[in-house]
Amino acid sequence: ALPISQRNIQLIQSIKEFLQNDESEFNEFKSHSGKFRQGLISAAQYYKSCRELLGENFMRIFNELLVLLPDTGKQQELLSAHHDFLIEDKQVSNKQKKNKKNAWQNNSKSYQLDCYTCPTCKQVLSQQDSAAHKTLHIEDDDFPSLQSISRIIG
């Protein structure tokens, strides 16, 4: 797996490409990200502004954006903003389906995240990072409780 710094650089490159290297839009994205990290805007506001800036491409970078956030509290907030959006989006598309017989099908698959929340520390990780992460907790705790063992096995 690539080191975090390298992944951050790649994430920024992807975002710049999706914004067609528009400097002012990228600065807007950076500004929203900074405000979210400092707690000046809510996760829901941040999620919404990123979606507005990046459109459909937002889902293509969301997973990496989420797992690279250094603050687990912020990761959880952003994850719940994502879930709230999905619920809202589903309700909207269900209403549209009722109105039109052959309504555009919402591809919910593209919203499926490839991430894992650690039950021990609540950090959100990409699937490929989760195995290495779990070993950290096993080392922390020479005598894990049965509950945590069943979580790890399960």
PDB file of C-alpha atoms in Angstrom:
ATOM      1  CA  ALA A   1       0.000   0.000   0.000  1.00  0.00           C
ATOM      2  CA  LEU A   2       1.143   3.542  -0.739  1.00  0.00           C
ATOM      3  CA  PRO A   3       2.200   5.761   2.171  1.00  0.00           C
ATOM      4  CA  ILE A   4      -0.414   8.269   3.355  1.00  0.00           C
ATOM      5  CA  SER A   5       1.555  11.270   2.023  1.00  0.00           C
ATOM      6  CA  GLN A   6       1.606   9.717  -1.453  1.00  0.00           C
ATOM      7  CA  ARG A   7      -2.109   8.955  -1.277  1.00  0.00           C
ATOM      8  CA  ASN A   8      -2.820  12.543  -0.234  1.00  0.00           C
ATOM      9  CA  ILE A   9      -0.929  13.802  -3.292  1.00  0.00           C
ATOM     10  CA  GLN A  10      -2.876  11.426  -5.546  1.00  0.00           C
ATOM     11  CA  LEU A  11      -6.168  12.507  -3.997  1.00  0.00           C
ATOM     12  CA  ILE A  12      -5.331  16.181  -4.629  1.00  0.00           C
ATOM     13  CA  GLN A  13      -4.366  15.338  -8.235  1.00  0.00           C
ATOM     14  CA  SER A  14      -7.706  13.570  -8.774  1.00  0.00           C
ATOM     15  CA  ILE A  15      -9.648  16.484  -7.302  1.00  0.00           C
ATOM     16  CA  LYS A  16      -7.749  18.955  -9.505  1.00  0.00           C
ATOM     17  CA  GLU A  17      -8.477  16.838 -12.581  1.00  0.00           C
ATOM     18  CA  PHE A  18     -12.179  16.605 -11.708  1.00  0.00           C
ATOM     19  CA  LEU A  19     -12.231  20.391 -11.310  1.00  0.00           C
ATOM     20  CA  GLN A  20     -10.473  20.728 -14.699  1.00  0.00           C
ATOM     21  CA  ASN A  21      -7.523  22.345 -12.922  1.00  0.00           C
ATOM     22  CA  ASP A  22      -9.689  25.372 -12.118  1.00  0.00           C
ATOM     23  CA  GLU A  23      -7.622  27.147  -9.469  1.00  0.00           C
ATOM     24  CA  SER A  24     -10.504  29.087  -7.913  1.00  0.00           C
ATOM     25  CA  GLU A  25     -12.656  25.953  -7.567  1.00  0.00           C
ATOM     26  CA  PHE A  26      -9.758  24.030  -6.061  1.00  0.00           C
ATOM     27  CA  ASN A  27      -9.159  26.869  -3.584  1.00  0.00           C
ATOM     28  CA  GLU A  28     -12.836  26.759  -2.689  1.00  0.00           C
ATOM     29  CA  PHE A  29     -12.519  23.024  -2.046  1.00  0.00           C
ATOM     30  CA  LYS A  30      -9.419  23.614   0.115  1.00  0.00           C
ATOM     31  CA  SER A  31     -11.210  26.339   2.026  1.00  0.00           C
ATOM     32  CA  HIS A  32     -14.223  24.061   2.738  1.00  0.00           C
ATOM     33  CA  SER A  33     -11.865  21.272   3.820  1.00  0.00           C
ATOM     34  CA  GLY A  34      -9.995  23.582   6.203  1.00  0.00           C
ATOM     35  CA  LYS A  35     -13.218  24.908   7.709  1.00  0.00           C
ATOM     36  CA  PHE A  36     -14.557  21.395   8.197  1.00  0.00           C
ATOM     37  CA  ARG A  37     -11.348  20.239   9.902  1.00  0.00           C
ATOM     38  CA  GLN A  38     -11.435  23.277  12.211  1.00  0.00           C
ATOM     39  CA  GLY A  39     -15.086  22.668  13.057  1.00  0.00           C
ATOM     40  CA  LEU A  40     -16.279  25.900  11.409  1.00  0.00           C
ATOM     41  CA  ILE A  41     -18.740  24.081   9.156  1.00  0.00           C
ATOM     42  CA  SER A  42     -20.682  20.895   9.817  1.00  0.00           C
ATOM     43  CA  ALA A  43     -20.000  17.594   8.079  1.00  0.00           C
ATOM     44  CA  ALA A  44     -23.344  17.952   6.273  1.00  0.00           C
ATOM     45  CA  GLN A  45     -22.364  21.397   4.932  1.00  0.00           C
ATOM     46  CA  TYR A  46     -18.946  20.113   3.891  1.00  0.00           C
ATOM     47  CA  TYR A  47     -20.449  17.069   2.174  1.00  0.00           C
ATOM     48  CA  LYS A  48     -22.960  19.236   0.330  1.00  0.00           C
ATOM     49  CA  SER A  49     -20.375  21.783  -0.818  1.00  0.00           C
ATOM     50  CA  CYS A  50     -18.043  19.020  -2.061  1.00  0.00           C
ATOM     51  CA  ARG A  51     -20.907  17.428  -3.959  1.00  0.00           C
ATOM     52  CA  GLU A  52     -21.797  20.760  -5.529  1.00  0.00           C
ATOM     53  CA  LEU A  53     -18.191  21.396  -6.546  1.00  0.00           C
ATOM     54  CA  LEU A  54     -17.356  17.920  -7.803  1.00  0.00           C
ATOM     55  CA  GLY A  55     -20.756  16.668  -8.950  1.00  0.00           C
ATOM     56  CA  GLU A  56     -20.844  12.973  -9.876  1.00  0.00           C
ATOM     57  CA  ASN A  57     -17.081  12.708  -9.423  1.00  0.00           C
ATOM     58  CA  PHE A  58     -17.439  13.353  -5.704  1.00  0.00           C
ATOM     59  CA  MET A  59     -18.338   9.713  -5.071  1.00  0.00           C
ATOM     60  CA  ARG A  60     -15.188   8.637  -6.909  1.00  0.00           C
ATOM     61  CA  ILE A  61     -12.955  10.402  -4.390  1.00  0.00           C
ATOM     62  CA  PHE A  62     -15.174  10.347  -1.291  1.00  0.00           C
ATOM     63  CA  ASN A  63     -13.875   7.031   0.021  1.00  0.00           C
ATOM     64  CA  GLU A  64     -10.243   8.159  -0.117  1.00  0.00           C
ATOM     65  CA  LEU A  65     -11.123  11.616   1.232  1.00  0.00           C
ATOM     66  CA  LEU A  66     -12.819   9.932   4.176  1.00  0.00           C
ATOM     67  CA  VAL A  67     -10.087   7.422   5.041  1.00  0.00           C
ATOM     68  CA  LEU A  68      -7.305  10.030   4.741  1.00  0.00           C
ATOM     69  CA  LEU A  69      -8.951  12.377   7.259  1.00  0.00           C
ATOM     70  CA  PRO A  70      -6.610  12.394  10.263  1.00  0.00           C
ATOM     71  CA  ASP A  71      -9.377  12.997  12.815  1.00  0.00           C
ATOM     72  CA  THR A  72     -11.566   9.960  13.608  1.00  0.00           C
ATOM     73  CA  GLY A  73     -14.340  12.175  15.013  1.00  0.00           C
ATOM     74  CA  LYS A  74     -14.508  14.060  11.717  1.00  0.00           C
ATOM     75  CA  GLN A  75     -14.465  10.760   9.821  1.00  0.00           C
ATOM     76  CA  GLN A  76     -17.525   9.577  11.762  1.00  0.00           C
ATOM     77  CA  GLU A  77     -19.334  12.895  11.178  1.00  0.00           C
ATOM     78  CA  LEU A  78     -18.625  12.759   7.452  1.00  0.00           C
ATOM     79  CA  LEU A  79     -19.689   9.129   7.248  1.00  0.00           C
ATOM     80  CA  SER A  80     -23.023   9.916   8.887  1.00  0.00           C
ATOM     81  CA  ALA A  81     -23.503  12.906   6.547  1.00  0.00           C
ATOM     82  CA  HIS A  82     -22.985  10.445   3.683  1.00  0.00           C
ATOM     83  CA  HIS A  83     -25.566   8.026   5.140  1.00  0.00           C
ATOM     84  CA  ASP A  84     -28.058  10.863   5.642  1.00  0.00           C
ATOM     85  CA  PHE A  85     -27.581  11.885   2.024  1.00  0.00           C
ATOM     86  CA  LEU A  86     -28.166   8.299   0.838  1.00  0.00           C
ATOM     87  CA  ILE A  87     -31.415   8.056   2.784  1.00  0.00           C
ATOM     88  CA  GLU A  88     -32.574  11.409   1.397  1.00  0.00           C
ATOM     89  CA  ASP A  89     -31.492  10.473  -2.119  1.00  0.00           C
ATOM     90  CA  LYS A  90     -33.333   7.153  -1.916  1.00  0.00           C
ATOM     91  CA  GLN A  91     -36.530   8.873  -0.777  1.00  0.00           C
ATOM     92  CA  VAL A  92     -36.299  11.340  -3.665  1.00  0.00           C
ATOM     93  CA  SER A  93     -35.702   8.612  -6.243  1.00  0.00           C
ATOM     94  CA  ASN A  94     -38.576   6.542  -4.803  1.00  0.00           C
ATOM     95  CA  LYS A  95     -40.894   9.519  -5.231  1.00  0.00           C
ATOM     96  CA  GLN A  96     -39.689   9.909  -8.796  1.00  0.00           C
ATOM     97  CA  LYS A  97     -40.300   6.215  -9.474  1.00  0.00           C
ATOM     98  CA  LYS A  98     -43.889   6.578  -8.317  1.00  0.00           C
ATOM     99  CA  ASN A  99     -44.418   9.577 -10.582  1.00  0.00           C
ATOM    100  CA  LYS A 100     -42.890   8.050 -13.694  1.00  0.00           C
ATOM    101  CA  LYS A 101     -43.182   4.435 -14.663  1.00  0.00           C
ATOM    102  CA  ASN A 102     -39.773   4.169 -16.308  1.00  0.00           C
ATOM    103  CA  ALA A 103     -37.936   6.631 -14.092  1.00  0.00           C
ATOM    104  CA  TRP A 104     -34.183   6.891 -14.240  1.00  0.00           C
ATOM    105  CA  GLN A 105     -32.829   4.176 -11.997  1.00  0.00           C
ATOM    106  CA  ASN A 106     -30.676   5.426  -9.182  1.00  0.00           C
ATOM    107  CA  ASN A 107     -27.423   3.534  -9.239  1.00  0.00           C
ATOM    108  CA  SER A 108     -26.953   3.125  -5.506  1.00  0.00           C
ATOM    109  CA  LYS A 109     -24.014   0.815  -6.125  1.00  0.00           C
ATOM    110  CA  SER A 110     -21.800   3.790  -6.932  1.00  0.00           C
ATOM    111  CA  TYR A 111     -22.496   5.056  -3.402  1.00  0.00           C
ATOM    112  CA  GLN A 112     -21.204   1.893  -1.733  1.00  0.00           C
ATOM    113  CA  LEU A 113     -18.099   2.733   0.227  1.00  0.00           C
ATOM    114  CA  ASP A 114     -15.068   0.527   0.313  1.00  0.00           C
ATOM    115  CA  CYS A 115     -14.304   1.278   3.918  1.00  0.00           C
ATOM    116  CA  TYR A 116     -14.317  -0.278   7.356  1.00  0.00           C
ATOM    117  CA  THR A 117     -14.860   1.341  10.754  1.00  0.00           C
ATOM    118  CA  CYS A 118     -12.605  -0.031  13.468  1.00  0.00           C
ATOM    119  CA  PRO A 119     -14.827  -1.099  16.383  1.00  0.00           C
ATOM    120  CA  THR A 120     -12.029  -0.366  18.866  1.00  0.00           C
ATOM    121  CA  CYS A 121     -11.032   3.202  17.990  1.00  0.00           C
ATOM    122  CA  LYS A 122     -13.749   4.162  15.472  1.00  0.00           C
ATOM    123  CA  GLN A 123     -11.205   5.090  12.797  1.00  0.00           C
ATOM    124  CA  VAL A 124     -12.530   4.748   9.258  1.00  0.00           C
ATOM    125  CA  LEU A 125     -10.076   2.834   7.078  1.00  0.00           C
ATOM    126  CA  SER A 126      -9.957   1.623   3.517  1.00  0.00           C
ATOM    127  CA  GLN A 127     -10.416  -2.152   3.245  1.00  0.00           C
ATOM    128  CA  GLN A 128      -6.750  -2.589   2.279  1.00  0.00           C
ATOM    129  CA  ASP A 129      -5.582  -0.710   5.392  1.00  0.00           C
ATOM    130  CA  SER A 130      -7.895  -2.499   7.809  1.00  0.00           C
ATOM    131  CA  ALA A 131      -5.812  -5.682   8.205  1.00  0.00           C
ATOM    132  CA  ALA A 132      -2.662  -3.786   9.193  1.00  0.00           C
ATOM    133  CA  HIS A 133      -4.718  -1.543  11.460  1.00  0.00           C
ATOM    134  CA  LYS A 134      -6.307  -4.471  13.335  1.00  0.00           C
ATOM    135  CA  THR A 135      -2.861  -5.802  14.281  1.00  0.00           C
ATOM    136  CA  LEU A 136      -2.170  -2.511  16.102  1.00  0.00           C
ATOM    137  CA  HIS A 137      -5.024  -3.229  18.488  1.00  0.00           C
ATOM    138  CA  ILE A 138      -3.996  -6.838  18.991  1.00  0.00           C
ATOM    139  CA  GLU A 139      -0.539  -5.635  20.060  1.00  0.00           C
ATOM    140  CA  ASP A 140      -2.147  -3.021  22.334  1.00  0.00           C
ATOM    141  CA  ASP A 141      -4.066  -5.617  24.161  1.00  0.00           C
ATOM    142  CA  ASP A 142      -2.337  -8.909  24.923  1.00  0.00           C
ATOM    143  CA  PHE A 143      -5.513 -10.327  26.416  1.00  0.00           C
ATOM    144  CA  PRO A 144      -8.350  -9.113  24.192  1.00  0.00           C
ATOM    145  CA  SER A 145     -11.831  -9.696  25.486  1.00  0.00           C
ATOM    146  CA  LEU A 146     -13.933 -12.386  23.852  1.00  0.00           C
ATOM    147  CA  GLN A 147     -16.153  -9.681  22.450  1.00  0.00           C
ATOM    148  CA  SER A 148     -13.305  -8.002  20.592  1.00  0.00           C
ATOM    149  CA  ILE A 149     -12.013 -11.351  19.330  1.00  0.00           C
ATOM    150  CA  SER A 150     -15.421 -12.210  17.935  1.00  0.00           C
ATOM    151  CA  ARG A 151     -15.526  -8.778  16.281  1.00  0.00           C
ATOM    152  CA  ILE A 152     -12.136  -9.314  14.694  1.00  0.00           C
ATOM    153  CA  ILE A 153     -13.008 -12.829  13.515  1.00  0.00           C
ATOM    154  CA  GLY A 154     -16.514 -11.814  12.485  1.00  0.00           C
TER     155      GLY A 154
END
